[in-house]
PDB file of C-alpha atoms in Angstrom:
ATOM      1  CA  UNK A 285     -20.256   1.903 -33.189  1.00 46.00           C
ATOM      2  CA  UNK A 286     -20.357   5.093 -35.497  1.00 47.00           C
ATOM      3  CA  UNK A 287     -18.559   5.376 -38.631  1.00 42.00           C
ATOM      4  CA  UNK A 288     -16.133   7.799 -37.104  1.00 43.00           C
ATOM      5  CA  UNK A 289     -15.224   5.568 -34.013  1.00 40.00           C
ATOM      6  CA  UNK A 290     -14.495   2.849 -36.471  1.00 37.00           C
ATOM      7  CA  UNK A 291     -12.390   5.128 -38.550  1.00 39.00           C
ATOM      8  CA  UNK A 292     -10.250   5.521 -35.191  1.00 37.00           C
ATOM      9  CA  UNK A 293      -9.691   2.264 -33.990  1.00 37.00           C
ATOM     10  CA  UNK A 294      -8.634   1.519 -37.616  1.00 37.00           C
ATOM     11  CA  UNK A 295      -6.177   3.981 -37.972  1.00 37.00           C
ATOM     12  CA  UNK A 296      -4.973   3.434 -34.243  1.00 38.00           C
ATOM     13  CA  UNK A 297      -4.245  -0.334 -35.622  1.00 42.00           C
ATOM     14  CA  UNK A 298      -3.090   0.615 -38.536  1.00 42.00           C
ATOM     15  CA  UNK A 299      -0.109   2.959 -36.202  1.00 41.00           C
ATOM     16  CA  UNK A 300       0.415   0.248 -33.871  1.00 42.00           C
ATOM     17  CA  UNK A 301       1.021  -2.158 -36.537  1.00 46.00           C
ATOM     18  CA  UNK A 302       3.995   0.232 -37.836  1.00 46.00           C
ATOM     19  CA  UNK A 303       5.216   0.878 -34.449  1.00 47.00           C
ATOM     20  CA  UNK A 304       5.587  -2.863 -33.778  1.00 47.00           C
ATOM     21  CA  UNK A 305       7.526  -3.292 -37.003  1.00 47.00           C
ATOM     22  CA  UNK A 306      10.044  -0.552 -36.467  1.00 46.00           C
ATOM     23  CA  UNK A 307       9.986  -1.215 -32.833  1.00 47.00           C
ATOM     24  CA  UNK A 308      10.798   1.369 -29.660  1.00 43.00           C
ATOM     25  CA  UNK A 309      12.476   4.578 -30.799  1.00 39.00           C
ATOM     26  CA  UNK A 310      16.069   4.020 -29.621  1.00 39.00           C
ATOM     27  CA  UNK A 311      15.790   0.025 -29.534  1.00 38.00           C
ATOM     28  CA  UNK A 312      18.929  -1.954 -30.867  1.00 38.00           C
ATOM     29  CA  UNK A 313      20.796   1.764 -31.128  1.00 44.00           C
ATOM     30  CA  UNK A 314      23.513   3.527 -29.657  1.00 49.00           C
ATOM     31  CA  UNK A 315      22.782   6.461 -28.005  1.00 49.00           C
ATOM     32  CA  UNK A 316      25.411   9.318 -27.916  1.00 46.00           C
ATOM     33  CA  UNK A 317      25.608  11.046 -24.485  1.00 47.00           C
ATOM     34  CA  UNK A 318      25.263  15.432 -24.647  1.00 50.00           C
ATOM     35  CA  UNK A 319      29.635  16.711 -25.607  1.00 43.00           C
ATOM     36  CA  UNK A 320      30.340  13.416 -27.175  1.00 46.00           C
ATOM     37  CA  UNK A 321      31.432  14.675 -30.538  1.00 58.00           C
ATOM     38  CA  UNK A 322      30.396  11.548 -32.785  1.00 91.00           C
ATOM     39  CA  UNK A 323      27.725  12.492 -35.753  1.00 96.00           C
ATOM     40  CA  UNK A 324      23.786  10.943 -34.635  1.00 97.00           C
ATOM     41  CA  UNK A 325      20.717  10.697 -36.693  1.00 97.00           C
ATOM     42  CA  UNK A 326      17.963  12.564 -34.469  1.00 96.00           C
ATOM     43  CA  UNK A 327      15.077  10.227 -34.187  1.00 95.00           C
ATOM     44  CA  UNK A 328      11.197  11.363 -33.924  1.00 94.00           C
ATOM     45  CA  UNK A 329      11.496  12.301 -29.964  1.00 93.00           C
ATOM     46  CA  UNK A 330      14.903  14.270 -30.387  1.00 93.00           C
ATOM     47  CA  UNK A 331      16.988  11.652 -29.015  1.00 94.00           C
ATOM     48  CA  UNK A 332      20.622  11.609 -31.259  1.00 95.00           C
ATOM     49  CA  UNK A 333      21.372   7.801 -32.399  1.00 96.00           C
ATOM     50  CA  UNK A 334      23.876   5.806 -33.962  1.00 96.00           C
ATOM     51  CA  UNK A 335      23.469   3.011 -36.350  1.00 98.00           C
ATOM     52  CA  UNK A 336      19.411   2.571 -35.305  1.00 98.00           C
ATOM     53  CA  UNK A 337      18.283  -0.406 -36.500  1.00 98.00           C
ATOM     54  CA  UNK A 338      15.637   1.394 -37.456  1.00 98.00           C
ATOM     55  CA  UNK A 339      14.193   4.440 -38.022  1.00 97.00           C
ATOM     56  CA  UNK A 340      10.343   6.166 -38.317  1.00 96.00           C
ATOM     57  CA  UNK A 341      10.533   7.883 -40.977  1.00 95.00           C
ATOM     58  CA  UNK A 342       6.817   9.723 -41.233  1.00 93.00           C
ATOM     59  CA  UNK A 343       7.058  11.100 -37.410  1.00 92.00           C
ATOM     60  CA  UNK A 344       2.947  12.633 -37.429  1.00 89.00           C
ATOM     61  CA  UNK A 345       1.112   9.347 -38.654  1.00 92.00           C
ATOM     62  CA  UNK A 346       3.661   6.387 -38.389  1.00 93.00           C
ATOM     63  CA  UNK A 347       2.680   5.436 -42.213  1.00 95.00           C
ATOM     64  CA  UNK A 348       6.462   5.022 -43.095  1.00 96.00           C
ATOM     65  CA  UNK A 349       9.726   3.709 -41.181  1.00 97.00           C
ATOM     66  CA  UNK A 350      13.334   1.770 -41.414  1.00 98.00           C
ATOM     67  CA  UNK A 351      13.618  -1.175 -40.176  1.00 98.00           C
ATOM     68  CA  UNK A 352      16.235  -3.774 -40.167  1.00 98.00           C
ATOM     69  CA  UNK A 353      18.636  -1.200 -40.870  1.00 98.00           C
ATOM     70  CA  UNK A 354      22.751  -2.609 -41.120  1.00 98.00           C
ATOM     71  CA  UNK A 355      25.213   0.250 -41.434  1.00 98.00           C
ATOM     72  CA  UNK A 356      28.179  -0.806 -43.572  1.00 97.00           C
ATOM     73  CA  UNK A 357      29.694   2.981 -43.109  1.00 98.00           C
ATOM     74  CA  UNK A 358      28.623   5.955 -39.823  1.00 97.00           C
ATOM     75  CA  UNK A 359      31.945   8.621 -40.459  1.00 96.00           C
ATOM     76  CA  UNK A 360      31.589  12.231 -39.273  1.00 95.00           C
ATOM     77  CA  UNK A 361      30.470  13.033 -42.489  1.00 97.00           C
ATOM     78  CA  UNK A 362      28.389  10.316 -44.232  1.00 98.00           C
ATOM     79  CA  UNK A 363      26.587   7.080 -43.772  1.00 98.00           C
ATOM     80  CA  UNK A 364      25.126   4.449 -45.568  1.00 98.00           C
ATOM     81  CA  UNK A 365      23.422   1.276 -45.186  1.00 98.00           C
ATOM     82  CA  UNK A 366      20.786  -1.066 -46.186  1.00 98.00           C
ATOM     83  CA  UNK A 367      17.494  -2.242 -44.731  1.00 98.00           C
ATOM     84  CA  UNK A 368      13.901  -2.184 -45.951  1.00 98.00           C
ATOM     85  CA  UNK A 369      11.295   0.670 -46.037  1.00 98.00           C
ATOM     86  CA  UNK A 370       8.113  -0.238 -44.274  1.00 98.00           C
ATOM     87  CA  UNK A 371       5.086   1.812 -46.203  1.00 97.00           C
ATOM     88  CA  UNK A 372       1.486   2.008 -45.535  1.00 95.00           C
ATOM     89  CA  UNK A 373      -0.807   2.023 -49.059  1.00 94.00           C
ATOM     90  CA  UNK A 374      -3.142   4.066 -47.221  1.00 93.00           C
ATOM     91  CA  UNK A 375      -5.852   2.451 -49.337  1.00 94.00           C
ATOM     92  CA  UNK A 376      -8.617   3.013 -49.335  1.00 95.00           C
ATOM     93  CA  UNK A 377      -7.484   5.784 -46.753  1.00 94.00           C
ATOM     94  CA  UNK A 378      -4.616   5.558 -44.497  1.00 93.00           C
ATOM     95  CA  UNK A 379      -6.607   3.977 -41.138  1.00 94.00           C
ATOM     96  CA  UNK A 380      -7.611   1.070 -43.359  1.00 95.00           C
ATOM     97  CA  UNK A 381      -4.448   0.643 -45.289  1.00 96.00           C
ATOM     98  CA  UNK A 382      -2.059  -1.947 -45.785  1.00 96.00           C
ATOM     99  CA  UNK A 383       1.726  -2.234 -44.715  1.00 97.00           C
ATOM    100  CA  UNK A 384       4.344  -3.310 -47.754  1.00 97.00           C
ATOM    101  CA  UNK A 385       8.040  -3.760 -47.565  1.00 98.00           C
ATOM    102  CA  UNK A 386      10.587  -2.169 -49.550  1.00 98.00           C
ATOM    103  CA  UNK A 387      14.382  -3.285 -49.773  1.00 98.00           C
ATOM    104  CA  UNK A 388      16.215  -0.345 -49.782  1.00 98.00           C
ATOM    105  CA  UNK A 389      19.593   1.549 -49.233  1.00 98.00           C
ATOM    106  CA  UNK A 390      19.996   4.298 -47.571  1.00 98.00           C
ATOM    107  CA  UNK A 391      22.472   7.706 -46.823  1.00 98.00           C
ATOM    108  CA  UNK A 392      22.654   9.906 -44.441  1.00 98.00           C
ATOM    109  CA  UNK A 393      24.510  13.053 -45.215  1.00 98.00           C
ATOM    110  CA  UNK A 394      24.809  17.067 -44.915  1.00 98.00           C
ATOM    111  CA  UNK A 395      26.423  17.641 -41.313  1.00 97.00           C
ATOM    112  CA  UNK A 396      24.969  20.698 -38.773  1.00 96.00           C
ATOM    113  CA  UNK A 397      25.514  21.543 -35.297  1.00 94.00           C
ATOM    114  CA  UNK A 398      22.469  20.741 -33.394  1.00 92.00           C
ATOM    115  CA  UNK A 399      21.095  23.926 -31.825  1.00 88.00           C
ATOM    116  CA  UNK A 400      21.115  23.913 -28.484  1.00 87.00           C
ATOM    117  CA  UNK A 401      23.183  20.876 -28.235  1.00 86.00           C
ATOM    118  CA  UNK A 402      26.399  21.850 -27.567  1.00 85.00           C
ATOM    119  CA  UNK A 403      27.306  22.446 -31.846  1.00 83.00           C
ATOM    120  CA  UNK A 404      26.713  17.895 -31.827  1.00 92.00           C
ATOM    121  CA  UNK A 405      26.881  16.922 -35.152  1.00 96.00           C
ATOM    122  CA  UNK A 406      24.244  15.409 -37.095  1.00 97.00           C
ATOM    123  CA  UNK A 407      23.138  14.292 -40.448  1.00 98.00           C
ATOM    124  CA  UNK A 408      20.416  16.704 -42.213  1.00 97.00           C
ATOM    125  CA  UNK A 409      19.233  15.164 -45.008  1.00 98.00           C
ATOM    126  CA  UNK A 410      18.160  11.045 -45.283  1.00 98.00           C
ATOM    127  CA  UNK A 411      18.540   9.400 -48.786  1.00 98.00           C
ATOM    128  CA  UNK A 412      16.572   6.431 -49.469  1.00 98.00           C
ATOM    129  CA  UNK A 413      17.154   4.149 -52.651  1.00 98.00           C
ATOM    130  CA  UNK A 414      14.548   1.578 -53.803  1.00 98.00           C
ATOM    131  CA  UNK A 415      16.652  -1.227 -54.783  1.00 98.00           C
ATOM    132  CA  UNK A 416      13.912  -3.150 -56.305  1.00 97.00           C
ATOM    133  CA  UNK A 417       9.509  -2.179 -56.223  1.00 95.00           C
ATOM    134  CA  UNK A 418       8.632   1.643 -54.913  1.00 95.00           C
ATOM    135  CA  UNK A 419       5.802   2.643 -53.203  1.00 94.00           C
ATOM    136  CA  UNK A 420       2.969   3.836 -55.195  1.00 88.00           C
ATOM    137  CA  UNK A 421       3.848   7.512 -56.457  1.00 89.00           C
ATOM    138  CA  UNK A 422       7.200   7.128 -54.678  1.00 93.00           C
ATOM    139  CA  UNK A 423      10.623   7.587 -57.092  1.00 96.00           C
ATOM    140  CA  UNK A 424      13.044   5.093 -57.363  1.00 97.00           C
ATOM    141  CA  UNK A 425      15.457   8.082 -55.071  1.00 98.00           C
ATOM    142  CA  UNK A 426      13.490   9.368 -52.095  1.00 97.00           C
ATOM    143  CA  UNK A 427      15.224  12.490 -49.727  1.00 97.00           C
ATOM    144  CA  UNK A 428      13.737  13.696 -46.770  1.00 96.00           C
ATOM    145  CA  UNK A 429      15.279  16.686 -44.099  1.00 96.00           C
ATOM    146  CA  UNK A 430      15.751  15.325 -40.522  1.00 95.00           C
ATOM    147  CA  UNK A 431      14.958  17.916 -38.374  1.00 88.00           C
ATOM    148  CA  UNK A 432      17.788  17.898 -34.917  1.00 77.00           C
ATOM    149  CA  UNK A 433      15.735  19.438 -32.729  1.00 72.00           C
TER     150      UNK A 433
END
């Protein structure tokens, strides 16, 4: 098998292996019907959830999710809860990399109307806190934009 083909089949693993530990997009979560006026998290596929119990993070590659996510607070404005933050080391490159688990907290915050979707709220911005070990060049306080769309 060429160098390339084994490059592919490792990084295939390497997405399944993520995808098994945050599991099904939508699995374990509450999904919000279209004019139900409740705030949702928009996962990878567009879908609007409430309290996943986990989420995927790096949509593209699958290199970083939520998973065993427990909301102690989902208001229209804010929520938070705690889980741990499954990272690949991507070393020595991301196909042959190794999966680590972070404990973390987490925030979800900044309210829009999702366009095209009826004005539904949902939360813009995703904070995650490292409550103990970070990912390589990863601060202790990560923030990423969730796109609702």
């Amino acid at each position: 098998m060429g160098r390339q083909k084994v490059r592919s089949a490792v990084l295939v693993g390497a997405v399944a292996a993520l995808a098994a530990a945050v599991g099904p997009v939508g699995t374990a979560t509450a999904a919000v019907g279209p004019g139900e006026p409740h705030t949702v998290v928009v996962d990878c596929s567009g879908q609007p959830q409430m309290r996943p119990s986990s989420y995927l993070i790096a949509c593209g590659d699958g290199n970083n999710g939520l998973v065993s996510l427990e909301w102690t607070q989902w208001g229209a404005a804010s929520a938070e809860g705690r889980g741990s933050d499954v990272v690949n080391d991507c070393v020595p490159y991301c196909a042959a990399g190794r999966f680590h688990t972070y404990p973390v907290t987490v925030r979800l915050d900044t309210v829009r109307p999702r366009p095209g979707q009826s004005g539904q709220p949902y939360f813009t911005v995703l904070h995650v806190h490292y409550t103990a070990d970070t990912p390589a060049r990863t601060p202790r306080d990560a923030t990423y934009s969730i796109v609702g769309v």
